[in-house]
Coordinates of C-alpha atoms in Angstrom, one line a residue:
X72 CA -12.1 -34.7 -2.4
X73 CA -15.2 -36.1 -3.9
X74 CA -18.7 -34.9 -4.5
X75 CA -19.6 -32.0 -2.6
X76 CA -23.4 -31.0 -2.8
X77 CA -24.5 -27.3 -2.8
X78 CA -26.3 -25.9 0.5
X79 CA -29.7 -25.6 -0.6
X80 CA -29.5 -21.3 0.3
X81 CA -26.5 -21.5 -2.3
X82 CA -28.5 -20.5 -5.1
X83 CA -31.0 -18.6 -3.3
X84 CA -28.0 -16.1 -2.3
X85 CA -26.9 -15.6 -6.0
X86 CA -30.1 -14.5 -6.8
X87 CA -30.3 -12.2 -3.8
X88 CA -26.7 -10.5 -5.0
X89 CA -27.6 -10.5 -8.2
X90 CA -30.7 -8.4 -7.9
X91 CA -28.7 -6.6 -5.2
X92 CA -26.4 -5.5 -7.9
X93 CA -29.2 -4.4 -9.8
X94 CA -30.2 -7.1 -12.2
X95 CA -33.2 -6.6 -13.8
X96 CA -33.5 -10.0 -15.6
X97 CA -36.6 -12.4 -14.3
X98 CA -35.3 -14.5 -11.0
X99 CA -35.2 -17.7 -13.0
X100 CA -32.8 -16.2 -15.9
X101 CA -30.9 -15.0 -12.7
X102 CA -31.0 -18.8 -11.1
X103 CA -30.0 -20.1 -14.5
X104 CA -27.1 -18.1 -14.5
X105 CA -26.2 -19.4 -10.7
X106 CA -26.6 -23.4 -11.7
X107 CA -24.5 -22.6 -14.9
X108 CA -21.9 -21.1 -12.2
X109 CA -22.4 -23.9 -9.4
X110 CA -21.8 -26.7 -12.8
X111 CA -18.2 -24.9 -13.1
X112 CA -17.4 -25.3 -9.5
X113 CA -18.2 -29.0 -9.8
X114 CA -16.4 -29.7 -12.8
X115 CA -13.8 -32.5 -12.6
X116 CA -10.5 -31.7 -11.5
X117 CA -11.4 -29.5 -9.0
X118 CA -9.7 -31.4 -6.1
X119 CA -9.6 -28.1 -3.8
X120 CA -10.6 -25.4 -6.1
X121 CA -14.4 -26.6 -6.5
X122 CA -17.7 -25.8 -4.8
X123 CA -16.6 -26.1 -0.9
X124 CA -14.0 -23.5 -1.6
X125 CA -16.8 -21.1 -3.2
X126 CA -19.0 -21.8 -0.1
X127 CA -16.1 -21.4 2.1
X128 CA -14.9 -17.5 0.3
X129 CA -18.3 -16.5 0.6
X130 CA -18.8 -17.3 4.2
X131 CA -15.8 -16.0 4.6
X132 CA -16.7 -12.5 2.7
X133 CA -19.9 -12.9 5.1
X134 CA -17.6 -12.3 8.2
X135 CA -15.8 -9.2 7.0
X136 CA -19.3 -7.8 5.2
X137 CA -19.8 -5.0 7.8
X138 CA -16.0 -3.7 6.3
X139 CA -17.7 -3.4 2.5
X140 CA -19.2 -0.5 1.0
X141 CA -20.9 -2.7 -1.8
X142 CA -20.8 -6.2 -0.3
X143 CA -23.2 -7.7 -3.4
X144 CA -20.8 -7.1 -5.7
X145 CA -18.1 -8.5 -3.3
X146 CA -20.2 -11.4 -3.4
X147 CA -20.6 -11.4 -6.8
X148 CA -16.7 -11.4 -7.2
X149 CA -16.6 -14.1 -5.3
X150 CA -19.2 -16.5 -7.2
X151 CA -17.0 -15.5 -10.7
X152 CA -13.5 -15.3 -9.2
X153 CA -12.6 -18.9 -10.0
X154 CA -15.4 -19.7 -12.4
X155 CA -12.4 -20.9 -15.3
X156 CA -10.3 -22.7 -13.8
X157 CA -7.2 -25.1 -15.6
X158 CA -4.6 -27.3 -14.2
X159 CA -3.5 -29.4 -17.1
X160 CA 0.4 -29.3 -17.4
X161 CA 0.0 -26.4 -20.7
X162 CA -1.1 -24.7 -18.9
X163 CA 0.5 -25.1 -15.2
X164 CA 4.2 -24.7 -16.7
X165 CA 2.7 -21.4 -18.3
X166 CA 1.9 -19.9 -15.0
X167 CA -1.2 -20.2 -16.1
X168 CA -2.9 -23.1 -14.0
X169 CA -5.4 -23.1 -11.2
X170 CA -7.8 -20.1 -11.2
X171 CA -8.1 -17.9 -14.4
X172 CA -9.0 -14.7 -12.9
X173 CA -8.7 -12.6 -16.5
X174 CA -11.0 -15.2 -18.2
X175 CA -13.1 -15.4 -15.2
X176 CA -13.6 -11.5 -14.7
X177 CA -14.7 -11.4 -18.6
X178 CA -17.0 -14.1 -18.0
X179 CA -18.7 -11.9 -15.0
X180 CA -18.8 -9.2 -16.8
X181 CA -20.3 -10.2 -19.9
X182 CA -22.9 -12.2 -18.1
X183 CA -24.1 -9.8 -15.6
X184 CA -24.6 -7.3 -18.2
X185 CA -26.7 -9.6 -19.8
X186 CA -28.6 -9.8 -16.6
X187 CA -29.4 -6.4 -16.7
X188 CA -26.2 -5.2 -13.9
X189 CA -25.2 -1.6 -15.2
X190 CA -21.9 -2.0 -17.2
X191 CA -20.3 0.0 -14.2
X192 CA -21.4 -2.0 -11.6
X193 CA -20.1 -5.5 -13.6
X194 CA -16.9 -3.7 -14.0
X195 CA -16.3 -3.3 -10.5
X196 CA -17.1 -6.9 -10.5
X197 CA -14.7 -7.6 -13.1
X198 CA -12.3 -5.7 -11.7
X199 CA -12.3 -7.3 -8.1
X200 CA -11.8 -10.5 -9.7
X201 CA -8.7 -9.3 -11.5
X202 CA -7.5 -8.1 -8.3
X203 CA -7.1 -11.8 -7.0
X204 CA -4.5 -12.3 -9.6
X205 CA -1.8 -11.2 -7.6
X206 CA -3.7 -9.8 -4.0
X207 CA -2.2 -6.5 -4.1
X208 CA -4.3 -4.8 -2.7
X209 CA -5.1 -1.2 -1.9
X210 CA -5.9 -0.8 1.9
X211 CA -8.4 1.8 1.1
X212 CA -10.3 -0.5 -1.6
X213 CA -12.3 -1.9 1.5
X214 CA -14.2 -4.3 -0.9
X215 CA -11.1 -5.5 -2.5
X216 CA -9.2 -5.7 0.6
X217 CA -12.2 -8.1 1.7
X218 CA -12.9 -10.6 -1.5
X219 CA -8.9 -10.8 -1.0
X220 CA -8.7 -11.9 2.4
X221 CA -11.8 -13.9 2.3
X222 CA -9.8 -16.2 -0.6
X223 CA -6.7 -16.1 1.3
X224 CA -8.2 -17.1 4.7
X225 CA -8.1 -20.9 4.4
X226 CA -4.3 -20.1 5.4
X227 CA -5.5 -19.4 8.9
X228 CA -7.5 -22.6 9.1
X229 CA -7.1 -24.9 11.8
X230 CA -3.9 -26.7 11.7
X231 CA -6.2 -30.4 10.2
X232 CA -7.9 -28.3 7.9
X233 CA -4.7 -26.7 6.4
X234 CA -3.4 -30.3 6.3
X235 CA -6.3 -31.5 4.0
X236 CA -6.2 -28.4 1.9
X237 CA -2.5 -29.0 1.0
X238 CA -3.6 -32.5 0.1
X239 CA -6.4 -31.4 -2.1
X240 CA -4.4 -28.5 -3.8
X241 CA -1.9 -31.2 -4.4
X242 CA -4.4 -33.6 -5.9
X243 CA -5.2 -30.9 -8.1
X244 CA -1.8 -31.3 -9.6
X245 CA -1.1 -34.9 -9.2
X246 CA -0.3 -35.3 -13.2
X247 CA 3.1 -32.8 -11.7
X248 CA 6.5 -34.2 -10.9
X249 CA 6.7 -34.0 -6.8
X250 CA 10.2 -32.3 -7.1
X251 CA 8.6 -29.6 -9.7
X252 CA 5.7 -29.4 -7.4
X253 CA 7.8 -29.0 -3.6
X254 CA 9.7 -26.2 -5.8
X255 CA 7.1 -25.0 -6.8
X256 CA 5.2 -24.5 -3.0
X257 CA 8.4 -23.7 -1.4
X258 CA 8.8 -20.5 -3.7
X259 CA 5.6 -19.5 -3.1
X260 CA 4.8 -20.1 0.6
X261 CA 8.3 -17.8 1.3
X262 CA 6.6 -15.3 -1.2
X263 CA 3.8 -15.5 1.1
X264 CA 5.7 -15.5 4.5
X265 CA 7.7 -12.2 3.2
X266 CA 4.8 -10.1 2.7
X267 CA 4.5 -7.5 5.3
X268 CA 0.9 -8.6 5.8
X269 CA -1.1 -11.0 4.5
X270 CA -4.5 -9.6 5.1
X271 CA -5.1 -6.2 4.8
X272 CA -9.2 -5.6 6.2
X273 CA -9.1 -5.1 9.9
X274 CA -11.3 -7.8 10.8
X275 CA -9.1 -10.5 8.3
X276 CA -6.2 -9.2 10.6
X277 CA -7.2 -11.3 13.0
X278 CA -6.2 -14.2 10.6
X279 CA -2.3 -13.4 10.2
X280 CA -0.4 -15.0 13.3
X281 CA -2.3 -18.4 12.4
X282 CA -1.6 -18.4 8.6
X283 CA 2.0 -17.5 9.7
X284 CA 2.4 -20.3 11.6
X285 CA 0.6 -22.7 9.2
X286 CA 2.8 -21.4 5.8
X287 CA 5.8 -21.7 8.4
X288 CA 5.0 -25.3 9.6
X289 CA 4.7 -25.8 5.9
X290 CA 8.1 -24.5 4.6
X291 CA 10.1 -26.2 7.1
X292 CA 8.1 -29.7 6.0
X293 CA 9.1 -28.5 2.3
X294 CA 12.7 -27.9 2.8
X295 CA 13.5 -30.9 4.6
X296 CA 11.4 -33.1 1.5
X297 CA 13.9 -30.6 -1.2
X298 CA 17.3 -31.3 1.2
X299 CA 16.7 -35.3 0.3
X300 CA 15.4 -34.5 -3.6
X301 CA 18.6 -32.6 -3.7
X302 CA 20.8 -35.4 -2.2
X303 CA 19.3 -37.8 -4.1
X304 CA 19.8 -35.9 -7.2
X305 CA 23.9 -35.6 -6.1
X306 CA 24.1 -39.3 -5.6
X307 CA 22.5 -39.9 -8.6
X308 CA 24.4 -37.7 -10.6
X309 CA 20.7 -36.2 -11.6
X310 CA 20.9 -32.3 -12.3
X311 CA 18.2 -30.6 -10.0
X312 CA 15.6 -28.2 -11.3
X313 CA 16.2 -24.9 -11.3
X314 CA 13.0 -23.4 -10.8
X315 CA 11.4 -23.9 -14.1
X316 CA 8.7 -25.2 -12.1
X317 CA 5.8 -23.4 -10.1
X318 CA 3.0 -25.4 -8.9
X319 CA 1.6 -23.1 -6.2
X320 CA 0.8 -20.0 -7.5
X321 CA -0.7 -17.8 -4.6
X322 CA -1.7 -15.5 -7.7
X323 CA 1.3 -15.8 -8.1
X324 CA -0.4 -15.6 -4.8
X325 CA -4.4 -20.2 -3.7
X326 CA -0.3 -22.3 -3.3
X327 CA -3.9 -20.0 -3.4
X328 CA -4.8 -18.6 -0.3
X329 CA -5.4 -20.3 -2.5
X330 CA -4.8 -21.9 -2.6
X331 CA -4.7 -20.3 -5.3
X332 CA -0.3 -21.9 -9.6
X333 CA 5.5 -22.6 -17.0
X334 CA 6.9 -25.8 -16.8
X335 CA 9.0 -23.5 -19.7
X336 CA 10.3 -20.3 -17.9
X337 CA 9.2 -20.7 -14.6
X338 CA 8.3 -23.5 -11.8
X339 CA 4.0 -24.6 -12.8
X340 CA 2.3 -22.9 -10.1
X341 CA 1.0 -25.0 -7.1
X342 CA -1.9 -22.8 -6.1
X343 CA -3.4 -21.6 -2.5

């Protein structure tokens, strides 16, 4: 999607959560920590996963703040929750592509300890970020049930914006076989549309009938694009996967939203 340029408060707002958290380290060491961050966002490869998304959770966490008890560290979840992030085919067809939310939350909480957060506090943060893996999410955990919906919510997005976040999370895994990869999303956008909800704050509730009708736009575009992979695959003679293929993981989720995603034992995971 190209070069995307952080918003100059960007930076200015890590530092602000940070020492909201209760880091004690100098503001610089905490800025330091923030462009180290901003560089992973960046990093090549990031088609959808990158810095806009970042920008976009965090507004998005902005909107359900007032539903938080400890909305720095929300924010901080947010920052970290995508921090590692893989799509190479190793480790796509090892359910492992897209966003690594375990080696992300041990990179959040080894470096805001070093920033002088209390080890509790950076386990929370840690522990929201695991959370993402698979959004199941504890209605009562009012911060979690917010970091969750804010990464989900690109699902709700307008019906253009949905359309160029499919292309971008399929850019992400352009090195994928299109039948592995329609396999893959059409697994995981039913998953999706079976949940009972999809967003679980009050306020994110809003969200649901519009990702609904986006994820079911979606399938129907998905099945009729498997029907003629499958027919070709008959005329051919051409034995169709069987779902060894997962390109979408949604945490198993971000795709996701997120989204957010083994080629060996299951379809490589096509994330929100």
């Amino acid at each position: 999607m190209g070069v995307y340029d952080a918003p100059q408060w960007l930076l200015s707002a890590f530092v602000r959560s940070a020492l909201g958290a209760g880091a004690t380290a100098p503001p610089e060491e905490i800025k330091a920590a923030g462009v180290a961050l901003v560089d992973r966002w960046s990093a090549k490869g990031r088609d959808f996963h990158n810095l806009k998304h970042l920008v976009d959770v965090l507004a998005r966490v902005d909107e359900l703040a007032a539903e938080t008890h400890e909305p720095d560290l929300v924010r901080l979840a947010a920052w970290y929750h995508g921090a590692i992030f893989d799509s190479a085919d190793a480790a796509a067809y090892a359910n492992r592509g897209g966003e690594d939310e375990l080696a992300s939350a041990r990179l959040a909480l080894e470096e805001l300890t070093a920033l002088g957060v209390s080890e509790k506090r950076a386990r929370r943060v840690h522990d929201l970020v695991v959370a993402l893996r698979r959004h199941n999410t504890d209605a009562s955990d009012f911060d979690c049930a917010v970091l969750c919906d804010a990464d989900l919510a690109m699902l709700a997005a307008e019906p253009q914006r949905y359309k160029s976040y499919l292309h971008d999370i399929r850019a992400e895994y352009a090195h994928l076989p299109v039948e592995h990869y329609v396999r893959a999303r059409v697994n995981i956008v039913r998953k999706l549309l079976g949940r009972t909800s999809l967003f679980v704050s009050p306020l994110g509730a809003a969200w649901e009938e519009a990702a609904r009708q986006n994820l079911g736009a979606e399938l129907q575009r998905l099945e009729k694009e498997l029907a003629k992979i499958d027919a070709a695959n008959a005329e051919s003679g051409t034995a169709s996967s069987d779902g060894h293929e997962t390109v979408a993981d949604e945490n198993a989720t971000e795709p996701a939203a997120d989204a957010q995603t083994s080629l060996a034992a299951q379809p490589p995971t096509a994330r929100r």
